[in-house]
PDB file of C-alpha atoms in Angstrom:
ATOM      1  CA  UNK A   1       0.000   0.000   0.000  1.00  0.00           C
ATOM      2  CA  UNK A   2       2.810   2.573   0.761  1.00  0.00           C
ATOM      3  CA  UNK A   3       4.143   1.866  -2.320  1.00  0.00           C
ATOM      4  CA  UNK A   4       1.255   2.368  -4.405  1.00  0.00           C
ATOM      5  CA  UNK A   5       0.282   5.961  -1.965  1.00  0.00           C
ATOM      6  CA  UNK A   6       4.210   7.203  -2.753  1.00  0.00           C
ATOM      7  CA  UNK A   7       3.597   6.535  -6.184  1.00  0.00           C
ATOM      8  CA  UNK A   8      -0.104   8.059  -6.541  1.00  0.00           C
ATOM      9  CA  UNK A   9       1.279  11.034  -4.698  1.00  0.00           C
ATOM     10  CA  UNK A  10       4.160  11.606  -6.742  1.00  0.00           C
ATOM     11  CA  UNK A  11       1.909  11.780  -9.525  1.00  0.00           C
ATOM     12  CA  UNK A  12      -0.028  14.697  -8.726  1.00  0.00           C
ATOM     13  CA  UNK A  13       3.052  16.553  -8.734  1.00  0.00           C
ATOM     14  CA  UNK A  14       4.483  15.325 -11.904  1.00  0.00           C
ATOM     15  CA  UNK A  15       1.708  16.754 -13.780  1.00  0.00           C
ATOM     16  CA  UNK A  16      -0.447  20.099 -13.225  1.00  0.00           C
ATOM     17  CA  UNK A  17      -3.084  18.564 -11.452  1.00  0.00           C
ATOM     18  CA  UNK A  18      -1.863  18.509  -7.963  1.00  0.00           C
ATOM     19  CA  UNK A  19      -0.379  22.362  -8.349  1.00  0.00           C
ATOM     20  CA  UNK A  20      -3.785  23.252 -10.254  1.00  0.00           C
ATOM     21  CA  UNK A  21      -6.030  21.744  -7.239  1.00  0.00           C
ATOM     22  CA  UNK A  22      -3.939  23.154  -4.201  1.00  0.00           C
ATOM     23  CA  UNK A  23      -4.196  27.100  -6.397  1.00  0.00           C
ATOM     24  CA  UNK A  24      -7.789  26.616  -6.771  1.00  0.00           C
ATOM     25  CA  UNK A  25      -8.491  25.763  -3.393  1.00  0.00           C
ATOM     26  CA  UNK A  26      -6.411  28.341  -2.034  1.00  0.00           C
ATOM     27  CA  UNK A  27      -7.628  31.017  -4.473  1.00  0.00           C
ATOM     28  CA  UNK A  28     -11.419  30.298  -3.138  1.00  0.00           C
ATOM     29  CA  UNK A  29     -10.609  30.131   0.643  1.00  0.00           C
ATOM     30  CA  UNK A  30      -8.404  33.858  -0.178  1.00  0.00           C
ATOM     31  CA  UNK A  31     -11.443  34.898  -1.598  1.00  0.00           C
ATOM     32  CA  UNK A  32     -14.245  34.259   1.012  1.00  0.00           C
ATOM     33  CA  UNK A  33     -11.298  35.150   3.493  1.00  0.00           C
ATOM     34  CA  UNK A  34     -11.286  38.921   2.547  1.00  0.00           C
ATOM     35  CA  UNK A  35     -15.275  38.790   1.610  1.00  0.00           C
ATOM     36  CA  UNK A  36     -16.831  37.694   4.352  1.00  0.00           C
ATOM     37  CA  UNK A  37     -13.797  38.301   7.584  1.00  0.00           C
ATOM     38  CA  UNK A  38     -11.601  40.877   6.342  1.00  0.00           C
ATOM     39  CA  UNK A  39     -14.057  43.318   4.582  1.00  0.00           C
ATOM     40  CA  UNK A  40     -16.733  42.674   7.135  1.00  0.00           C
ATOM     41  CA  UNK A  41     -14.520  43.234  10.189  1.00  0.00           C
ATOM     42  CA  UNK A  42     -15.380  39.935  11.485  1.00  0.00           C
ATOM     43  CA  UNK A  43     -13.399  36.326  12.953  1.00  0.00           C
ATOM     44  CA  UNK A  44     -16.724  34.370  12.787  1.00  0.00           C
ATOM     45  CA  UNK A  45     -15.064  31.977   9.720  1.00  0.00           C
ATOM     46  CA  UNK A  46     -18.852  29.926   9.606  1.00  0.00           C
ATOM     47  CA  UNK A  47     -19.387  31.490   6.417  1.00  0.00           C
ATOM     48  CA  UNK A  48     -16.100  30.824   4.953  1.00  0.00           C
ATOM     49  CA  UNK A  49     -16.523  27.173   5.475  1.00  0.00           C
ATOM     50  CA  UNK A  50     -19.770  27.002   4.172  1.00  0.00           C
ATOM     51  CA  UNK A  51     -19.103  28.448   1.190  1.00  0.00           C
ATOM     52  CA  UNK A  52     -16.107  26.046   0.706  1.00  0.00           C
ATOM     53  CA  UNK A  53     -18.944  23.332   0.824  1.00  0.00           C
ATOM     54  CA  UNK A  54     -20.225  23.921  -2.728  1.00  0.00           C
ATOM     55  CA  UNK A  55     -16.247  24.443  -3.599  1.00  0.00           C
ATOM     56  CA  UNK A  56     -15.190  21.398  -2.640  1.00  0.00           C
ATOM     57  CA  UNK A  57     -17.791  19.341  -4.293  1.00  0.00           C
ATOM     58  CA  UNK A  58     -17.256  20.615  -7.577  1.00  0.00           C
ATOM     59  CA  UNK A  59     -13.807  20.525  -7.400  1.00  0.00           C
ATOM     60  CA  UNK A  60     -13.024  16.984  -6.199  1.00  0.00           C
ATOM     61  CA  UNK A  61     -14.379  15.144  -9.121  1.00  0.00           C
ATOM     62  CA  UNK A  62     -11.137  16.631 -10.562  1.00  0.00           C
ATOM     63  CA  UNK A  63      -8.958  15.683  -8.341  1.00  0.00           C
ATOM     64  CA  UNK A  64      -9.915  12.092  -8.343  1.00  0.00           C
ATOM     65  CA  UNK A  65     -10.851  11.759 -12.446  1.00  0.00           C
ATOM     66  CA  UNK A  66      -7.417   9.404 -12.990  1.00  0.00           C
ATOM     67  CA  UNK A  67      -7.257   7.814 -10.062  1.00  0.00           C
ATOM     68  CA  UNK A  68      -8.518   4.296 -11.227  1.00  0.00           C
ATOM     69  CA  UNK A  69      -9.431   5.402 -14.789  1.00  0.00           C
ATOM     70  CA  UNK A  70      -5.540   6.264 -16.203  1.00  0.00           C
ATOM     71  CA  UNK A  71      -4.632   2.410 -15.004  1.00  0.00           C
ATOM     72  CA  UNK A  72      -7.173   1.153 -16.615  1.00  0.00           C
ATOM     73  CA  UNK A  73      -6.996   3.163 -20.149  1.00  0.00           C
ATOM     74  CA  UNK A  74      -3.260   2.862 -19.744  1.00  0.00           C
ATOM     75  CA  UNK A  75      -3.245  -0.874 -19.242  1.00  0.00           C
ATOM     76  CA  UNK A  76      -0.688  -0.595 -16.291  1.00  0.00           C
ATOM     77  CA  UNK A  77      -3.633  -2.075 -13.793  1.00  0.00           C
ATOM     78  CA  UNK A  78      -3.112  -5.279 -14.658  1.00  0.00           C
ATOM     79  CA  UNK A  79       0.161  -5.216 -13.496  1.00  0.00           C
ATOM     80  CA  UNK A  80      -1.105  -3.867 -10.679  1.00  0.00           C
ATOM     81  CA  UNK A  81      -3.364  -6.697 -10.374  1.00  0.00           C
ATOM     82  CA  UNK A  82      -1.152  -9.552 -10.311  1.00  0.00           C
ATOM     83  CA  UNK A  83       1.044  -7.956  -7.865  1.00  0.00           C
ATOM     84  CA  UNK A  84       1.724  -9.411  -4.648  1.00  0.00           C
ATOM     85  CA  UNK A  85      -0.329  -6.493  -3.335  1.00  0.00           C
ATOM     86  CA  UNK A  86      -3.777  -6.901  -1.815  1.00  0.00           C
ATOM     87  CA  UNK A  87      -6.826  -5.429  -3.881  1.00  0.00           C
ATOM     88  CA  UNK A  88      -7.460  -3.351  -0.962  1.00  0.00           C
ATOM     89  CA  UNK A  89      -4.302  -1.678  -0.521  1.00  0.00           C
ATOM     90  CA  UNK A  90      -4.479  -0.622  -3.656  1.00  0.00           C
ATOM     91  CA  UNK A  91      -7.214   1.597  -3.050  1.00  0.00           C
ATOM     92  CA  UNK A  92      -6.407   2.656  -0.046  1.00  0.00           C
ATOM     93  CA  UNK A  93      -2.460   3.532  -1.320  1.00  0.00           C
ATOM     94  CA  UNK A  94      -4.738   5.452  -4.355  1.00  0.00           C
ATOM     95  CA  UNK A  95      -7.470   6.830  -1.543  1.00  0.00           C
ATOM     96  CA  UNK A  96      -4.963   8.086   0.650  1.00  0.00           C
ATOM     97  CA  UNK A  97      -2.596   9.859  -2.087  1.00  0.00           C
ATOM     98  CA  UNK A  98      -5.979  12.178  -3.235  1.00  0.00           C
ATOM     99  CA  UNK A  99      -7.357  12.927   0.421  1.00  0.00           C
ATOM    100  CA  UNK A 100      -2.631  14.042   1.327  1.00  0.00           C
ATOM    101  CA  UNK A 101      -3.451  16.212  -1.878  1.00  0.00           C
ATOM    102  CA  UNK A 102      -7.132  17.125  -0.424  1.00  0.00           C
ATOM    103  CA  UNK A 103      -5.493  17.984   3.382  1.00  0.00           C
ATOM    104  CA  UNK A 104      -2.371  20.123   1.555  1.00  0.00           C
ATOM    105  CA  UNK A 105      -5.491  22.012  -0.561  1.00  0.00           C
ATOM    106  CA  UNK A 106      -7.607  23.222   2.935  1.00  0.00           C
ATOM    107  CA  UNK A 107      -5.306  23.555   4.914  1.00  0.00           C
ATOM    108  CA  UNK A 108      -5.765  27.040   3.172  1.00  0.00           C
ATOM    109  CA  UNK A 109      -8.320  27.266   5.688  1.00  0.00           C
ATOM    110  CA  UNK A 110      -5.880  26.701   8.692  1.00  0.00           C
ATOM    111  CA  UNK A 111      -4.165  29.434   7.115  1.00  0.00           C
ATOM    112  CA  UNK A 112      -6.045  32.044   6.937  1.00  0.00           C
ATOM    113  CA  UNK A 113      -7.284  31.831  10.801  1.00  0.00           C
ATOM    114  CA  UNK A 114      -3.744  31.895  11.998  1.00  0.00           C
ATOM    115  CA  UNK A 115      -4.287  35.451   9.977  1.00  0.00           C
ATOM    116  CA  UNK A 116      -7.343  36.321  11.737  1.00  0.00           C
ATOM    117  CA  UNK A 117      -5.681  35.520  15.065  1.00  0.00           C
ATOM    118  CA  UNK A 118      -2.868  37.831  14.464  1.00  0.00           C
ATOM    119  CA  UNK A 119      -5.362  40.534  14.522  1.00  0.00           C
ATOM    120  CA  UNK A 120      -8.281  39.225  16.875  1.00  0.00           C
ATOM    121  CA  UNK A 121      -9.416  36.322  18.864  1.00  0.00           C
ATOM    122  CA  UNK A 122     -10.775  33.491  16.641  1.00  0.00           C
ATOM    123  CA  UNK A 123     -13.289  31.081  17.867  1.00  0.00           C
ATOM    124  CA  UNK A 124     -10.810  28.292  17.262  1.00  0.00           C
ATOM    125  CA  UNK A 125     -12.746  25.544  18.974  1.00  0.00           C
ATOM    126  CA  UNK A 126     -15.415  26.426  16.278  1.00  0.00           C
ATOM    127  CA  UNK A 127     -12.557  26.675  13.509  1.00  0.00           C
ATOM    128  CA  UNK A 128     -11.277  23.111  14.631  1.00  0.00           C
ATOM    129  CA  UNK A 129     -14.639  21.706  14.304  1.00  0.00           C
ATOM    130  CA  UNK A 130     -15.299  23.405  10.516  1.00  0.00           C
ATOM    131  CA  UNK A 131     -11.592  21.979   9.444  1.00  0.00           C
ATOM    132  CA  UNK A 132     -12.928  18.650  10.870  1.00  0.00           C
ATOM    133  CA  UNK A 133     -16.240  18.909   8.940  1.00  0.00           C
ATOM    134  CA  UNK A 134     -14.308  19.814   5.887  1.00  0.00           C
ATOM    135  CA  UNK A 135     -11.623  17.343   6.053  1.00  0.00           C
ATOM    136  CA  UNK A 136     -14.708  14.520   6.899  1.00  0.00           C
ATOM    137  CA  UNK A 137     -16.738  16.071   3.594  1.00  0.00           C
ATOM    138  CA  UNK A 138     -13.564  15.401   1.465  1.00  0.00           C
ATOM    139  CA  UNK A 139     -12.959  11.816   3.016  1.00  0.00           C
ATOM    140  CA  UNK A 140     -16.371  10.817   1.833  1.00  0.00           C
ATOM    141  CA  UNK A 141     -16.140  12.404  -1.589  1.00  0.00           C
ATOM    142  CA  UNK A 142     -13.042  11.069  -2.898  1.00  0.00           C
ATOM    143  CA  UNK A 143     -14.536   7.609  -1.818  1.00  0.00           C
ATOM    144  CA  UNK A 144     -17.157   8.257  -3.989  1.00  0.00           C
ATOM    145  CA  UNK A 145     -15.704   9.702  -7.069  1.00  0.00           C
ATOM    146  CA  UNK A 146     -12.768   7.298  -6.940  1.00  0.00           C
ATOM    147  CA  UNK A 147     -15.277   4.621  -7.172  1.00  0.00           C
ATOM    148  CA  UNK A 148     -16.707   6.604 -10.560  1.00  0.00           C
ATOM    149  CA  UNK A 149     -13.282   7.077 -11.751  1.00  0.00           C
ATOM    150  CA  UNK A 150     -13.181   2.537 -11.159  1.00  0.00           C
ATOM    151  CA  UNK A 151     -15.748   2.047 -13.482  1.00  0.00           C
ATOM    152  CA  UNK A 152     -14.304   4.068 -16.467  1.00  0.00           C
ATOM    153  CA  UNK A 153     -11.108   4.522 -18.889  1.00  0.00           C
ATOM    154  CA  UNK A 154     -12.003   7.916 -19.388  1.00  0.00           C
ATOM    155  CA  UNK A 155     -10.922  10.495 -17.075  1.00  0.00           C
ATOM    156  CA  UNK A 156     -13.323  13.170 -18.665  1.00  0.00           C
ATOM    157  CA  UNK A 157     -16.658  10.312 -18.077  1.00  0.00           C
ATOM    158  CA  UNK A 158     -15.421  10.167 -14.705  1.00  0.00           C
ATOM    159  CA  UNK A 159     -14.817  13.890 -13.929  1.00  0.00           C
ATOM    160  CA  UNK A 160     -18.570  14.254 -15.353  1.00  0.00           C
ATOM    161  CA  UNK A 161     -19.664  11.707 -13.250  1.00  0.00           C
ATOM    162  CA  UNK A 162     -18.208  13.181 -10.370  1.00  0.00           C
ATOM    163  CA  UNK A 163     -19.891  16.311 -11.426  1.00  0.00           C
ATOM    164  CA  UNK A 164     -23.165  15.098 -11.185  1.00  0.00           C
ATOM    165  CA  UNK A 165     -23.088  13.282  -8.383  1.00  0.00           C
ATOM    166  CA  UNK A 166     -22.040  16.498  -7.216  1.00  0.00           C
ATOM    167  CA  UNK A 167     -25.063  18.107  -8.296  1.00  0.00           C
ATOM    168  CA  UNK A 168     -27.410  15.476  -7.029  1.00  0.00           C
ATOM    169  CA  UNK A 169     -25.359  16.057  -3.345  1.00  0.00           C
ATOM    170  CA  UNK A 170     -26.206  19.989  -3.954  1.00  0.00           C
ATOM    171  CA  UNK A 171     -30.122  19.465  -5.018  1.00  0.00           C
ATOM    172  CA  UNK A 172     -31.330  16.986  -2.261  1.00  0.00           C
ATOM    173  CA  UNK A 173     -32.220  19.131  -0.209  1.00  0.00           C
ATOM    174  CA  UNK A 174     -34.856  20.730  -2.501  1.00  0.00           C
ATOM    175  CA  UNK A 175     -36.371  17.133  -3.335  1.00  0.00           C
ATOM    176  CA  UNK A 176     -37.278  17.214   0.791  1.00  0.00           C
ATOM    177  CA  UNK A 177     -39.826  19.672  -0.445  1.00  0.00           C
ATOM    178  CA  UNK A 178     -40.568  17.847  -3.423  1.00  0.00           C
ATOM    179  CA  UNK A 179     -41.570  14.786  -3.096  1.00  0.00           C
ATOM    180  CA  UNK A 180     -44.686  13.657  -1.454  1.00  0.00           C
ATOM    181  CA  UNK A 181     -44.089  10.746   0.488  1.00  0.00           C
ATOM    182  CA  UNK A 182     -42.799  10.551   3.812  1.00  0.00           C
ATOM    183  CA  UNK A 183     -40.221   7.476   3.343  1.00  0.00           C
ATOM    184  CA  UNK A 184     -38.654   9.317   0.762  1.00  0.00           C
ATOM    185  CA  UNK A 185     -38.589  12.714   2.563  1.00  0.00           C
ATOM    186  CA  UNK A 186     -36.549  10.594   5.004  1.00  0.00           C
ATOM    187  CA  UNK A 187     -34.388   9.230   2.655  1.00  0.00           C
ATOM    188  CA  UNK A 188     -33.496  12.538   1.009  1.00  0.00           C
ATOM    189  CA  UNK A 189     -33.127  14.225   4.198  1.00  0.00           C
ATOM    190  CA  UNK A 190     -30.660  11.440   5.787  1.00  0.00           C
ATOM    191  CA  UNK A 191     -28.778  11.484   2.772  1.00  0.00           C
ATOM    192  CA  UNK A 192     -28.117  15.410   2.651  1.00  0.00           C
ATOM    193  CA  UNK A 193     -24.898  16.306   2.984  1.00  0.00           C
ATOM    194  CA  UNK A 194     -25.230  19.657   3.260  1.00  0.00           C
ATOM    195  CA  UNK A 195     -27.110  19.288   6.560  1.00  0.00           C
ATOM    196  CA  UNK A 196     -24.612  16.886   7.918  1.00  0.00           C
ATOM    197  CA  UNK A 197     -22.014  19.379   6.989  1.00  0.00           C
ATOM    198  CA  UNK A 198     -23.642  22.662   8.018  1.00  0.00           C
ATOM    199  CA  UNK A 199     -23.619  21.471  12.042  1.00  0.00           C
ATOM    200  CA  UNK A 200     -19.835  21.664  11.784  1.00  0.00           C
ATOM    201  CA  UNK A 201     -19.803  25.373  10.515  1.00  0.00           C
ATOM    202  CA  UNK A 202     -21.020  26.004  13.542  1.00  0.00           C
ATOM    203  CA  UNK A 203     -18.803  24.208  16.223  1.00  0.00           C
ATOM    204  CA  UNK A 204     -21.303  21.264  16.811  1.00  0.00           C
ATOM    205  CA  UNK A 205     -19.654  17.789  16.137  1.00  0.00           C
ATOM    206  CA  UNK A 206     -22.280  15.501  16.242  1.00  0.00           C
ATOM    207  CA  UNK A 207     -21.235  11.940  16.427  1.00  0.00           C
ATOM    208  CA  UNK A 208     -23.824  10.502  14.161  1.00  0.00           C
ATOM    209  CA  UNK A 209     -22.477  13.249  11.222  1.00  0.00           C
ATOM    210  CA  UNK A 210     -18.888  11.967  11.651  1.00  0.00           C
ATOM    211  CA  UNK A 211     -19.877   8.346  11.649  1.00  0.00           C
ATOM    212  CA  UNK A 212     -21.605   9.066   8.310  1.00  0.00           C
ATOM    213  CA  UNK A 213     -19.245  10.624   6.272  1.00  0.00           C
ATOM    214  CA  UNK A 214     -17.042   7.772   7.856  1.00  0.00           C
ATOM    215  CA  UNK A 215     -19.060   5.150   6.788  1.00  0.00           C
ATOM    216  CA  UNK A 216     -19.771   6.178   3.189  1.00  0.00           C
ATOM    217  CA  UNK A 217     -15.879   7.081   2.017  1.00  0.00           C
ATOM    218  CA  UNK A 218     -15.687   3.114   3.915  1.00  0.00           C
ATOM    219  CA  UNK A 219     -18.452   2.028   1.577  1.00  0.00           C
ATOM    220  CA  UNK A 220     -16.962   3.331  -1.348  1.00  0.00           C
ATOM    221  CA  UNK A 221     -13.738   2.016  -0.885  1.00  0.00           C
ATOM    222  CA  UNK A 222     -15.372  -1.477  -0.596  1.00  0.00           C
ATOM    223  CA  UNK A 223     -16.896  -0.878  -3.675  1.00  0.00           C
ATOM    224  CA  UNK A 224     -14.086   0.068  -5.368  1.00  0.00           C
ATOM    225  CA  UNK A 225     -11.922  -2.860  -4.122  1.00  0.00           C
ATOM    226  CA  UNK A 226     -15.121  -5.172  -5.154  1.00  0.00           C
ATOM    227  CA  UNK A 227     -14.728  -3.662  -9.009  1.00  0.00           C
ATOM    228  CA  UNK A 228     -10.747  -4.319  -8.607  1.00  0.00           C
ATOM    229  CA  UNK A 229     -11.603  -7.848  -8.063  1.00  0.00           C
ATOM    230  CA  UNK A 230     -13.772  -8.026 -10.391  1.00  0.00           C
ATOM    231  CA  UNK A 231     -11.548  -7.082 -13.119  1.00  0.00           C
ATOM    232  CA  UNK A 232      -9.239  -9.125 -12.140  1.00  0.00           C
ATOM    233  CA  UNK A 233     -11.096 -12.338 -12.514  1.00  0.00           C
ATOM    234  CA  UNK A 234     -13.273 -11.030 -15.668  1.00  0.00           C
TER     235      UNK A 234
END
């Protein structure tokens, strides 16, 4: 597995992908930095961090696109495959290189309230418990859109599907109020991120959130391994 994560990681950084992520990031957390703390006068960061939801789940589909995809259009997973490697270290060597890339990228965040607390008195219990949140959010993404990028060759297919996945994370919480019945309401409101999220942007870390976002980047990992094995007896 450590061989696989040193090799994943090094890629990032051997093409523009890694530099282009960390800039982005960085760029949007400088942004809602001076918008909503240093032109308002303010070290309440809630705002920053909720904005950075919708930022982060457009912009990890990107980071995760050739994760399993390249291998597989590239032909090297098959010699992947047949080494004395287990399927699930594998993933997990691939997993963890994107979420070392993912913790470099908001750590932006950590950043900018060592700033704030050059010049006031940051909340930082409530700042610990957004970067928690955030780094949680991430965890469960990449699961999700490394598992796209497993059942592809093409890195733009799984970028798109990333993307609306994405979308569907950013809309259920309108299909609450659409939908008539009750099991579904439910359903749509258990699976809403953005309400498991927003509890963190406020200091609150609720057990049941963290075990969530926990238990779906687990879930997709599975998966992913499962299509790994897959392959490699198809």
């Amino acid at each position: 597995m450590r061989a696989v994560l040193k090799r994943e990681f090094r890629a990032y950084f051997q093409s523009p992908l890694g530099y282009v992520f960390i800039a982005v990031m960085y760029f949007f957390t400088g942004y809602y930095f001076f918008t909503y703390n240093l032109y308002s006068n303010t070290t309440d960061m809630s705002n920053l961090f909720h904005q950075l939801f919708s930022v982060v789940l457009f912009l990890v589909p990107i980071l995760t696109m050739r994760l399993m995809s390249e291998d597989k259009r590239a032909k090297t997973d098959q010699l992947l495959l047949t080494a004395p490697v287990p399927r699930i270290g594998i993933v997990m060597g691939k997993y963890l290189s994107a979420l070392c890339v993912y913790l470099i990228a908001v750590s932006s965040a950590l950043l900018m309230a060592v700033i704030l607390s050059v010049y006031g008195q940051p909340d930082w219990p409530v700042i610990i418990g957004n970067l928690i949140g955030l780094i949680l959010l991430g965890a469960a993404l990449i699961a999700i859109c490394m598992f796209l990028s497993s059942l592809t060759e093409s890195q733009v297919i799984a970028a798109v599907c990333g993307f609306a996945v994405s979308l569907f994370l950013v809309l259920v919480d309108a299909l609450v109020y659409v939908v008539s019945g009750s099991l579904f309401k439910k359903l749509f409101s258990y699976l809403s991120f953005n309400d498991r999220y927003s509890g963190f942007t406020i200091g609150l870390i609720d057990f049941s959130n963290v075990l969530f976002f926990l238990s779906v980047a687990a879930l997709f990992v599975l998966l992913t391994t499962a299509v790994l094995e897959k392959r490699r007896w198809s």
